[in-house]
Amino acid sequence: AAVLLNAFSQIPSLGDEGQDVLQEALQALALRLPEMLPSADLHSLTLTLNAFAQLQFVQKDILDLLTEELLAAERLERLNGRQLAMVLNAAARLQLHEPRLLEQLASCVRVKAQALDAQGLCIAANACAKLELGLPTFQVLYTKIPRLLSRLSGRQLAMLCHAWAKAHVHNDDLFSLLALPLAQHASRLTAHEVAIAVYGYAHFRKSPSELFRPLLDRFNELLSNEAVADMDLLMVANALGRVGWREASVETALTAYIRGGSESRHISAQTVGTFGLAEVLALQEASSNHGRAER
């Protein structure tokens, strides 16, 4: 069952009819899980939970059964690093906030952090942030980063910035450590990776020019190539607004975004002030009101 579920999770995006068939198959498998779970080994349980997360299958009674099996017989204590990262990620995506599960996962991270590889560390950190596993967990995860620093990709470095910001865990040493390798990787980052890196630093009111300049040069290049999603534009703009950094290309793109009639409520007051957008917003609001009055 675990292998089959994992295969389902790898199927490319399906149309409505395909989704209906997939949901029927999942329901049929879910009905059989209660009789199969007690004899499932740890690897199968991990694969099953991960597949449900990939498929966003959130049937509560089945997830409760899986949680109970993971908590039984101290199974979580036997997770290896890869399995721990998978379970953390699945628990975060499925929003499994069962207190006993969270307590044991936090304990596992503190004990097994040294078993995580570079990708596992990044996945675990972001999941721990979503699950709110707290400062002690992040203190332990941080001890792993210097040893893996040379192996971390640009995407992974950005993910770590985002995780610490999402968890609201202040760590000056971490952000000092990540700045140079992030700057070195900046020219190869995607727009989203630039956005989460800038967000991570700005969240803690940090904007080192030796890092922000290469990151924003890359973002400017992606803007000129129309390779920036609105979500990433807003994330960068609001991050820059937080630290008072006025970037001309971001201002131009943000002005076009507003004038195009897009939703402006996600633009912070700090961003409006930093980029001088009050007049643009007022004109757009007046235009929208006039359009509604004519209708």
Coordinates of N, CA, C and O in Angstrom, one line a residue, residues 88-268:
L88 N 8.7 15.1 9.2 CA 8.5 16.5 9.6 C 7.8 17.3 8.5 O 6.8 18.0 8.7
N89 N 8.2 17.1 7.3 CA 7.6 17.7 6.1 C 6.2 17.4 5.9 O 5.3 18.2 5.7
A90 N 5.9 16.1 6.1 CA 4.5 15.6 5.9 C 3.6 16.1 7.0 O 2.5 16.6 6.8
A91 N 4.1 16.1 8.2 CA 3.3 16.6 9.4 C 3.0 18.1 9.2 O 1.9 18.6 9.5
A92 N 4.0 18.9 8.7 CA 3.8 20.3 8.4 C 2.7 20.5 7.3 O 1.8 21.3 7.4
R93 N 2.9 19.8 6.2 CA 2.0 20.0 5.1 C 0.5 19.5 5.4 O -0.4 20.1 4.9
L94 N 0.4 18.5 6.3 CA -0.9 18.0 6.6 C -1.4 18.7 7.9 O -2.5 18.4 8.3
Q95 N -0.6 19.6 8.4 CA -1.0 20.4 9.7 C -1.4 19.4 10.8 O -2.5 19.6 11.4
L96 N -0.5 18.5 11.1 CA -0.7 17.5 12.2 C -0.2 18.2 13.5 O 1.0 18.1 13.8
H97 N -1.1 18.7 14.2 CA -0.7 19.5 15.4 C -1.0 18.7 16.7 O -1.3 19.3 17.8
E98 N -1.1 17.4 16.6 CA -1.3 16.6 17.8 C -0.2 16.8 18.8 O 1.0 16.6 18.4
P99 N -0.5 17.2 20.0 CA 0.6 17.6 21.0 C 1.7 16.6 21.2 O 2.9 16.9 21.3
R100 N 1.3 15.3 21.4 CA 2.3 14.3 21.6 C 3.2 14.1 20.4 O 4.4 13.8 20.6
L101 N 2.6 14.2 19.2 CA 3.4 14.0 18.0 C 4.5 15.1 17.9 O 5.6 14.9 17.7
L102 N 4.0 16.4 18.2 CA 4.9 17.5 18.1 C 6.0 17.4 19.1 O 7.2 17.7 18.9
E103 N 5.6 17.0 20.3 CA 6.6 16.9 21.4 C 7.7 15.8 21.0 O 8.9 16.1 21.2
Q104 N 7.3 14.7 20.5 CA 8.2 13.7 20.1 C 9.1 14.1 18.9 O 10.3 13.7 18.8
L105 N 8.4 14.8 17.9 CA 9.2 15.2 16.8 C 10.3 16.2 17.2 O 11.4 16.2 16.7
A106 N 9.9 17.1 18.1 CA 10.9 18.1 18.6 C 12.1 17.4 19.3 O 13.2 17.7 19.1
S107 N 11.7 16.4 20.1 CA 12.8 15.6 20.7 C 13.7 14.9 19.7 O 14.9 14.9 19.9
C108 N 13.1 14.3 18.7 CA 13.8 13.6 17.7 C 14.8 14.5 16.9 O 15.9 14.2 16.7
V109 N 14.3 15.7 16.6 CA 15.2 16.7 15.9 C 16.4 17.0 16.8 O 17.5 17.1 16.3
R110 N 16.1 17.2 18.1 CA 17.2 17.6 19.0 C 18.3 16.5 19.1 O 19.5 16.7 19.3
V111 N 17.8 15.2 19.0 CA 18.7 14.1 19.2 C 19.3 13.7 17.9 O 20.5 13.3 17.8
K112 N 18.6 13.8 16.8 CA 19.1 13.3 15.5 C 19.5 14.3 14.5 O 19.7 14.0 13.3
A113 N 19.6 15.6 14.9 CA 19.9 16.6 13.9 C 21.2 16.3 13.1 O 21.4 16.6 12.0
Q114 N 22.2 15.7 13.8 CA 23.5 15.4 13.2 C 23.4 14.4 12.1 O 24.3 14.2 11.3
A115 N 22.3 13.7 12.0 CA 22.1 12.7 11.0 C 21.5 13.3 9.7 O 21.4 12.6 8.7
L116 N 21.1 14.5 9.7 CA 20.5 15.2 8.5 C 21.6 15.6 7.5 O 22.6 16.1 7.9
D117 N 21.3 15.3 6.2 CA 22.1 15.8 5.2 C 21.7 17.2 4.8 O 20.7 17.8 5.4
A118 N 22.3 17.8 3.8 CA 22.0 19.2 3.5 C 20.5 19.4 3.1 O 19.8 20.3 3.7
Q119 N 19.9 18.6 2.2 CA 18.5 18.7 1.9 C 17.6 18.4 3.1 O 16.6 19.1 3.3
G120 N 18.0 17.4 3.8 CA 17.2 17.1 5.0 C 17.1 18.2 6.0 O 16.1 18.4 6.6
L121 N 18.3 18.8 6.2 CA 18.3 20.0 7.1 C 17.4 21.1 6.7 O 16.7 21.6 7.5
C122 N 17.4 21.4 5.4 CA 16.6 22.5 4.9 C 15.1 22.2 5.1 O 14.3 23.0 5.5
I123 N 14.7 20.9 4.7 CA 13.3 20.5 4.8 C 12.9 20.5 6.3 O 11.8 20.9 6.6
A124 N 13.8 20.0 7.1 CA 13.5 19.9 8.6 C 13.3 21.3 9.2 O 12.3 21.5 9.9
A125 N 14.2 22.2 8.8 CA 14.1 23.6 9.3 C 12.8 24.2 8.9 O 12.1 24.9 9.8
N126 N 12.4 24.1 7.7 CA 11.1 24.8 7.2 C 9.9 24.1 7.9 O 9.0 24.8 8.2
A127 N 10.0 22.8 8.0 CA 8.9 22.1 8.7 C 8.8 22.5 10.1 O 7.7 22.7 10.7
C128 N 9.9 22.5 10.8 CA 9.9 22.9 12.2 C 9.4 24.3 12.4 O 8.7 24.6 13.4
A129 N 9.6 25.2 11.5 CA 9.0 26.6 11.5 C 7.5 26.5 11.4 O 6.8 27.2 12.2
K130 N 7.0 25.7 10.5 CA 5.6 25.6 10.3 C 4.9 25.0 11.5 O 3.8 25.3 11.9
L131 N 5.6 24.0 12.1 CA 5.0 23.3 13.2 C 5.3 24.0 14.5 O 4.8 23.5 15.6
E132 N 6.0 25.1 14.5 CA 6.3 25.9 15.7 C 7.0 25.1 16.8 O 6.5 25.1 17.9
L133 N 8.1 24.4 16.4 CA 8.7 23.5 17.4 C 9.7 24.2 18.3 O 10.3 23.6 19.2
G134 N 9.9 25.5 18.1 CA 10.5 26.4 19.1 C 12.0 26.6 19.0 O 12.7 25.9 18.3
L135 N 12.4 27.5 19.9 CA 13.8 27.9 19.9 C 14.8 26.8 20.1 O 15.8 26.7 19.4
P136 N 14.6 25.9 21.1 CA 15.6 24.9 21.4 C 15.9 24.0 20.1 O 17.0 23.6 19.9
T137 N 14.8 23.7 19.4 CA 15.0 22.9 18.2 C 15.8 23.6 17.2 O 16.7 23.0 16.6
F138 N 15.6 24.9 17.0 CA 16.4 25.7 16.0 C 17.9 25.9 16.5 O 18.8 26.0 15.7
Q139 N 18.1 25.9 17.8 CA 19.4 26.0 18.3 C 20.2 24.8 17.9 O 21.4 24.9 17.6
V140 N 19.6 23.6 18.0 CA 20.2 22.4 17.6 C 20.5 22.3 16.1 O 21.6 21.9 15.7
L141 N 19.5 22.7 15.3 CA 19.6 22.7 13.9 C 20.8 23.6 13.4 O 21.5 23.2 12.5
Y142 N 20.9 24.7 14.1 CA 22.0 25.6 13.7 C 23.4 25.0 13.8 O 24.2 25.3 13.0
T143 N 23.6 24.2 14.8 CA 24.9 23.6 15.0 C 25.3 22.7 13.8 O 26.5 22.4 13.6
K144 N 24.4 22.3 13.0 CA 24.7 21.5 11.8 C 25.1 22.3 10.6 O 25.8 21.8 9.8
I145 N 24.7 23.6 10.6 CA 24.9 24.4 9.4 C 26.4 24.6 9.0 O 26.8 24.4 7.9
P146 N 27.2 25.0 10.0 CA 28.6 25.2 9.6 C 29.3 24.0 9.0 O 30.1 24.2 8.1
R147 N 28.9 22.8 9.4 CA 29.5 21.6 8.8 C 29.0 21.3 7.4 O 29.7 20.6 6.7
L148 N 27.9 21.8 7.1 CA 27.3 21.5 5.8 C 27.4 22.7 4.8 O 27.0 22.6 3.6
L149 N 27.9 23.8 5.3 CA 27.8 25.1 4.5 C 28.4 25.0 3.1 O 27.7 25.5 2.2
S150 N 29.5 24.3 2.9 CA 30.1 24.2 1.6 C 29.3 23.3 0.6 O 29.4 23.4 -0.6
R151 N 28.4 22.5 1.2 CA 27.5 21.6 0.3 C 26.2 22.2 0.0 O 25.4 21.6 -0.7
L152 N 25.8 23.3 0.6 CA 24.5 23.9 0.5 C 24.4 24.6 -0.9 O 25.2 25.4 -1.2
S153 N 23.3 24.3 -1.6 CA 23.0 25.0 -2.9 C 22.4 26.4 -2.6 O 22.0 26.7 -1.4
G154 N 22.3 27.3 -3.6 CA 21.7 28.6 -3.4 C 20.3 28.4 -2.9 O 19.8 29.2 -2.0
R155 N 19.5 27.5 -3.5 CA 18.2 27.3 -3.0 C 18.1 26.9 -1.6 O 17.3 27.4 -0.8
Q156 N 19.0 26.0 -1.1 CA 19.0 25.5 0.2 C 19.4 26.7 1.2 O 18.8 26.8 2.3
L157 N 20.3 27.5 0.8 CA 20.7 28.7 1.6 C 19.5 29.6 1.8 O 19.2 30.1 2.9
A158 N 18.8 29.8 0.7 CA 17.6 30.7 0.8 C 16.5 30.1 1.7 O 15.8 30.8 2.5
M159 N 16.3 28.7 1.6 CA 15.4 28.0 2.4 C 15.7 28.2 3.9 O 14.8 28.4 4.7
L160 N 16.9 28.2 4.2 CA 17.3 28.3 5.7 C 17.0 29.7 6.1 O 16.5 29.9 7.3
C161 N 17.3 30.7 5.3 CA 17.0 32.1 5.7 C 15.5 32.2 6.0 O 15.0 32.8 7.0
H162 N 14.7 31.6 5.1 CA 13.2 31.7 5.2 C 12.7 31.0 6.5 O 11.8 31.4 7.2
A163 N 13.3 29.8 6.7 CA 12.9 29.0 7.9 C 13.1 29.8 9.2 O 12.2 29.8 10.1
W164 N 14.3 30.4 9.4 CA 14.6 31.1 10.6 C 13.6 32.3 10.8 O 13.2 32.6 11.9
A165 N 13.3 33.0 9.6 CA 12.4 34.1 9.7 C 11.0 33.7 10.0 O 10.3 34.3 10.8
K166 N 10.6 32.6 9.4 CA 9.2 32.0 9.6 C 9.0 31.6 11.0 O 8.0 31.8 11.6
A167 N 10.1 31.1 11.6 CA 10.0 30.7 13.0 C 10.3 31.8 14.0 O 10.2 31.7 15.2
H168 N 10.6 33.0 13.5 CA 10.9 34.2 14.3 C 12.0 33.9 15.3 O 12.0 34.3 16.5
V169 N 13.1 33.2 14.9 CA 14.2 32.8 15.7 C 15.4 33.7 15.3 O 15.9 33.5 14.2
H170 N 15.7 34.6 16.2 CA 16.8 35.6 15.9 C 18.2 34.9 16.1 O 18.4 34.3 17.1
N171 N 19.0 35.0 15.0 CA 20.4 34.4 15.1 C 21.3 35.2 14.2 O 21.4 34.9 13.0
D172 N 22.0 36.1 14.8 CA 22.9 37.0 14.0 C 24.0 36.1 13.4 O 24.5 36.4 12.3
D173 N 24.5 35.1 14.1 CA 25.6 34.3 13.6 C 25.2 33.5 12.3 O 25.9 33.4 11.4
L174 N 23.9 33.0 12.3 CA 23.4 32.3 11.2 C 23.4 33.2 9.9 O 24.0 32.8 8.9
F175 N 22.9 34.4 10.1 CA 22.8 35.3 8.9 C 24.1 35.8 8.4 O 24.3 36.1 7.2
S176 N 25.1 36.0 9.4 CA 26.4 36.4 9.0 C 27.1 35.2 8.2 O 27.8 35.4 7.2
L177 N 26.8 34.0 8.6 CA 27.4 32.8 8.0 C 26.9 32.6 6.6 O 27.6 32.2 5.7
L178 N 25.6 32.8 6.4 CA 25.0 32.6 5.1 C 25.2 33.6 4.0 O 25.1 33.4 2.9
A179 N 25.6 34.8 4.5 CA 25.7 36.0 3.5 C 26.6 35.8 2.4 O 26.2 36.0 1.2
L180 N 27.8 35.3 2.6 CA 28.8 35.2 1.6 C 28.4 34.1 0.6 O 28.4 34.4 -0.7
P181 N 28.1 32.9 1.0 CA 27.7 31.9 0.0 C 26.5 32.2 -0.7 O 26.3 31.9 -1.9
L182 N 25.5 32.9 -0.1 CA 24.3 33.4 -0.8 C 24.7 34.4 -1.9 O 24.1 34.3 -3.0
A183 N 25.6 35.3 -1.6 CA 26.0 36.3 -2.6 C 26.7 35.6 -3.8 O 26.5 35.9 -4.9
Q184 N 27.4 34.5 -3.5 CA 28.1 33.8 -4.5 C 27.2 33.0 -5.4 O 27.4 32.8 -6.6
H185 N 26.0 32.6 -4.9 CA 25.0 31.8 -5.6 C 24.0 32.7 -6.3 O 23.1 32.3 -7.0
A186 N 24.0 34.1 -6.0 CA 22.9 34.9 -6.3 C 22.5 34.9 -7.8 O 21.4 34.9 -8.2
S187 N 23.5 34.8 -8.7 CA 23.3 34.9 -10.1 C 22.6 33.7 -10.7 O 22.1 33.8 -11.8
R188 N 22.4 32.7 -9.9 CA 21.8 31.5 -10.4 C 20.4 31.2 -9.7 O 19.8 30.2 -9.9
L189 N 20.0 32.1 -8.8 CA 18.8 31.9 -8.1 C 17.5 32.2 -8.9 O 17.6 33.0 -9.8
T190 N 16.4 31.5 -8.6 CA 15.1 31.9 -9.2 C 14.6 33.1 -8.5 O 15.1 33.5 -7.4
A191 N 13.5 33.7 -9.0 CA 12.9 34.8 -8.4 C 12.4 34.5 -7.0 O 12.5 35.2 -6.0
H192 N 11.8 33.3 -6.9 CA 11.3 32.9 -5.6 C 12.4 32.7 -4.5 O 12.2 33.1 -3.4
E193 N 13.5 32.1 -5.0 CA 14.6 31.9 -4.1 C 15.2 33.3 -3.6 O 15.6 33.5 -2.5
V194 N 15.3 34.2 -4.6 CA 15.7 35.6 -4.2 C 14.8 36.2 -3.1 O 15.2 36.7 -2.1
A195 N 13.5 36.0 -3.4 CA 12.4 36.6 -2.6 C 12.5 36.0 -1.1 O 12.5 36.8 -0.2
I196 N 12.7 34.7 -1.0 CA 12.7 34.2 0.4 C 14.0 34.5 1.1 O 14.0 34.7 2.3
A197 N 15.1 34.7 0.4 CA 16.3 35.1 1.0 C 16.2 36.5 1.5 O 16.6 36.8 2.6
V198 N 15.7 37.4 0.6 CA 15.6 38.8 1.0 C 14.6 39.0 2.2 O 14.9 39.7 3.1
Y199 N 13.5 38.2 2.1 CA 12.5 38.2 3.2 C 13.2 37.8 4.5 O 12.9 38.4 5.6
G200 N 14.0 36.7 4.5 CA 14.6 36.2 5.7 C 15.5 37.3 6.4 O 15.4 37.5 7.6
Y201 N 16.3 38.0 5.6 CA 17.2 39.0 6.2 C 16.3 40.2 6.7 O 16.5 40.7 7.8
A202 N 15.4 40.6 5.8 CA 14.7 41.8 6.1 C 13.8 41.6 7.4 O 13.5 42.6 8.1
H203 N 13.3 40.4 7.6 CA 12.5 40.1 8.7 C 13.2 40.5 10.0 O 12.5 41.0 10.9
F204 N 14.5 40.4 10.0 CA 15.2 40.8 11.2 C 15.9 42.1 11.1 O 16.9 42.4 11.7
R205 N 15.4 42.9 10.1 CA 15.9 44.3 9.9 C 17.3 44.3 9.4 O 18.1 45.2 9.7
K206 N 17.7 43.3 8.6 CA 19.1 43.2 8.1 C 19.0 43.4 6.6 O 18.2 42.8 5.9
S207 N 20.0 44.2 6.1 CA 20.0 44.5 4.7 C 21.5 44.7 4.3 O 21.8 45.8 3.7
P208 N 22.4 43.8 4.5 CA 23.8 44.0 4.1 C 23.9 44.2 2.6 O 23.5 43.4 1.8
S209 N 24.6 45.4 2.3 CA 24.7 45.7 0.8 C 25.5 44.7 0.0 O 25.2 44.4 -1.1
E210 N 26.4 44.1 0.7 CA 27.3 43.1 0.0 C 26.5 41.8 -0.4 O 26.9 41.1 -1.3
L211 N 25.3 41.6 0.2 CA 24.4 40.5 -0.1 C 23.2 41.0 -0.9 O 22.9 40.5 -2.0
F212 N 22.6 42.1 -0.5 CA 21.4 42.6 -1.2 C 21.7 43.1 -2.6 O 20.8 42.9 -3.5
R213 N 22.9 43.7 -2.8 CA 23.1 44.2 -4.2 C 23.2 43.0 -5.2 O 22.5 43.1 -6.2
P214 N 23.9 41.9 -4.9 CA 23.8 40.8 -5.9 C 22.5 40.2 -6.0 O 22.0 39.7 -7.1
L215 N 21.8 40.0 -4.9 CA 20.4 39.5 -4.9 C 19.5 40.3 -5.7 O 18.7 39.8 -6.6
L216 N 19.6 41.6 -5.6 CA 18.6 42.5 -6.3 C 19.1 42.7 -7.7 O 18.2 42.9 -8.6
D217 N 20.4 42.6 -8.0 CA 20.8 42.6 -9.4 C 20.2 41.4 -10.2 O 19.7 41.5 -11.3
R218 N 20.2 40.2 -9.5 CA 19.6 39.0 -10.1 C 18.1 39.2 -10.2 O 17.5 38.9 -11.3
F219 N 17.4 39.8 -9.2 CA 16.0 40.0 -9.3 C 15.6 41.0 -10.4 O 14.7 40.8 -11.1
N220 N 16.5 42.0 -10.6 CA 16.3 43.0 -11.7 C 16.3 42.3 -13.0 O 15.6 42.6 -14.0
E221 N 17.3 41.4 -13.2 CA 17.4 40.6 -14.4 C 16.2 39.8 -14.7 O 15.7 39.7 -15.8
L222 N 15.7 39.2 -13.6 CA 14.5 38.3 -13.8 C 13.3 39.2 -14.1 O 12.4 38.8 -14.9
L223 N 13.2 40.4 -13.5 CA 12.1 41.3 -13.8 C 12.1 41.7 -15.3 O 11.1 41.7 -16.0
S224 N 13.3 42.0 -15.8 CA 13.5 42.4 -17.2 C 13.1 41.2 -18.2 O 12.7 41.5 -19.3
N225 N 13.2 40.0 -17.7 CA 12.9 38.8 -18.5 C 11.5 38.3 -18.2 O 11.1 37.3 -18.7
E226 N 10.7 39.1 -17.5 CA 9.3 38.8 -17.1 C 9.2 37.4 -16.5 O 8.3 36.6 -16.8
A227 N 10.2 37.1 -15.6 CA 10.2 35.8 -14.9 C 10.0 35.9 -13.4 O 10.5 35.1 -12.7
V228 N 9.2 36.9 -13.0 CA 8.9 37.1 -11.6 C 7.3 37.0 -11.4 O 6.6 37.8 -12.0
A229 N 6.9 36.1 -10.6 CA 5.5 36.0 -10.2 C 5.1 37.2 -9.3 O 5.9 37.7 -8.6
D230 N 3.8 37.6 -9.4 CA 3.3 38.7 -8.5 C 3.6 38.4 -7.0 O 4.0 39.3 -6.3
M231 N 3.5 37.1 -6.6 CA 3.7 36.8 -5.2 C 5.1 37.1 -4.8 O 5.4 37.6 -3.7
D232 N 6.1 36.8 -5.7 CA 7.5 37.1 -5.4 C 7.8 38.6 -5.4 O 8.6 39.1 -4.6
L233 N 7.2 39.3 -6.4 CA 7.4 40.7 -6.4 C 6.9 41.3 -5.1 O 7.6 42.2 -4.5
L234 N 5.7 40.9 -4.6 CA 5.2 41.5 -3.4 C 6.1 41.1 -2.2 O 6.3 42.0 -1.3
M235 N 6.6 39.9 -2.2 CA 7.5 39.5 -1.1 C 8.7 40.4 -1.0 O 9.1 40.8 0.1
V236 N 9.4 40.6 -2.2 CA 10.6 41.4 -2.2 C 10.3 42.8 -1.9 O 11.0 43.5 -1.1
A237 N 9.2 43.3 -2.4 CA 8.8 44.7 -2.2 C 8.5 45.0 -0.7 O 9.0 46.0 -0.1
N238 N 7.8 44.1 -0.1 CA 7.5 44.3 1.3 C 8.7 44.1 2.2 O 8.9 44.8 3.3
A239 N 9.6 43.2 1.8 CA 10.9 43.0 2.6 C 11.7 44.3 2.5 O 12.3 44.8 3.5
L240 N 11.8 44.9 1.2 CA 12.6 46.1 1.1 C 12.0 47.2 1.8 O 12.6 48.1 2.4
G241 N 10.6 47.3 1.8 CA 9.9 48.3 2.6 C 10.3 48.2 4.0 O 10.4 49.3 4.7
R242 N 10.4 47.0 4.5 CA 10.7 46.8 6.0 C 12.1 47.4 6.4 O 12.2 47.9 7.5
V243 N 13.0 47.4 5.4 CA 14.4 47.9 5.7 C 14.6 49.2 5.1 O 15.8 49.7 5.1
G244 N 13.6 49.8 4.4 CA 13.8 51.1 3.8 C 14.7 51.2 2.6 O 15.4 52.2 2.4
W245 N 14.7 50.1 1.8 CA 15.6 50.0 0.6 C 14.7 50.3 -0.6 O 13.9 49.5 -1.0
R246 N 15.0 51.4 -1.3 CA 14.2 51.8 -2.5 C 15.0 51.3 -3.7 O 16.1 51.8 -4.1
E247 N 14.5 50.3 -4.4 CA 15.1 49.7 -5.6 C 14.2 50.1 -6.8 O 13.0 49.8 -6.9
A248 N 14.8 50.8 -7.8 CA 14.1 51.4 -8.9 C 13.3 50.4 -9.7 O 12.1 50.6 -10.0
S249 N 13.9 49.3 -10.0 CA 13.2 48.3 -10.8 C 12.0 47.7 -10.1 O 10.9 47.4 -10.7
V250 N 12.1 47.5 -8.8 CA 11.0 47.0 -8.0 C 9.9 48.0 -7.9 O 8.7 47.7 -8.0
E251 N 10.3 49.3 -7.8 CA 9.3 50.3 -7.8 C 8.5 50.4 -9.1 O 7.3 50.5 -9.1
T252 N 9.2 50.3 -10.2 CA 8.5 50.3 -11.5 C 7.6 49.1 -11.6 O 6.4 49.3 -12.1
A253 N 8.0 47.9 -11.2 CA 7.2 46.7 -11.4 C 6.0 46.8 -10.4 O 4.9 46.4 -10.8
L254 N 6.2 47.4 -9.2 CA 5.1 47.5 -8.3 C 4.1 48.5 -8.7 O 2.9 48.3 -8.6
T255 N 4.5 49.6 -9.3 CA 3.6 50.6 -9.8 C 2.8 50.0 -11.0 O 1.6 50.2 -11.0
A256 N 3.4 49.2 -11.9 CA 2.7 48.6 -12.9 C 1.7 47.6 -12.4 O 0.5 47.5 -12.9
Y257 N 2.1 46.9 -11.3 CA 1.2 45.9 -10.7 C -0.1 46.6 -10.1 O -1.2 46.2 -10.3
I258 N 0.1 47.8 -9.5 CA -1.0 48.5 -9.0 C -1.9 49.1 -10.1 O -3.1 49.0 -10.0
R259 N -1.3 49.7 -11.1 CA -2.0 50.3 -12.2 C -2.8 49.3 -13.0 O -3.8 49.6 -13.6
G260 N -2.3 48.0 -12.9 CA -3.0 47.0 -13.7 C -4.2 46.5 -13.0 O -4.9 45.6 -13.4
G261 N -4.6 47.1 -11.8 CA -5.8 46.8 -11.1 C -5.7 45.6 -10.2 O -6.7 45.1 -9.7
S262 N -4.4 45.1 -9.9 CA -4.2 44.0 -9.0 C -4.5 44.4 -7.5 O -4.5 45.6 -7.2
E263 N -4.8 43.4 -6.7 CA -5.1 43.6 -5.3 C -3.9 44.3 -4.6 O -2.8 43.8 -4.6
S264 N -4.2 45.4 -3.9 CA -3.1 46.2 -3.3 C -3.1 46.0 -1.8 O -2.2 46.6 -1.1
R265 N -4.0 45.2 -1.2 CA -4.1 45.2 0.2 C -2.9 44.4 0.8 O -2.6 44.5 2.0
H266 N -2.1 43.7 0.0 CA -1.0 42.9 0.5 C 0.3 43.8 0.5 O 1.4 43.3 0.8
I267 N 0.2 45.0 0.1 CA 1.3 46.0 0.1 C 1.3 46.7 1.4 O 0.4 47.4 1.8
S268 N 2.4 46.5 2.2 CA 2.4 47.1 3.6 C 2.6 48.6 3.5 O 3.0 49.2 2.5

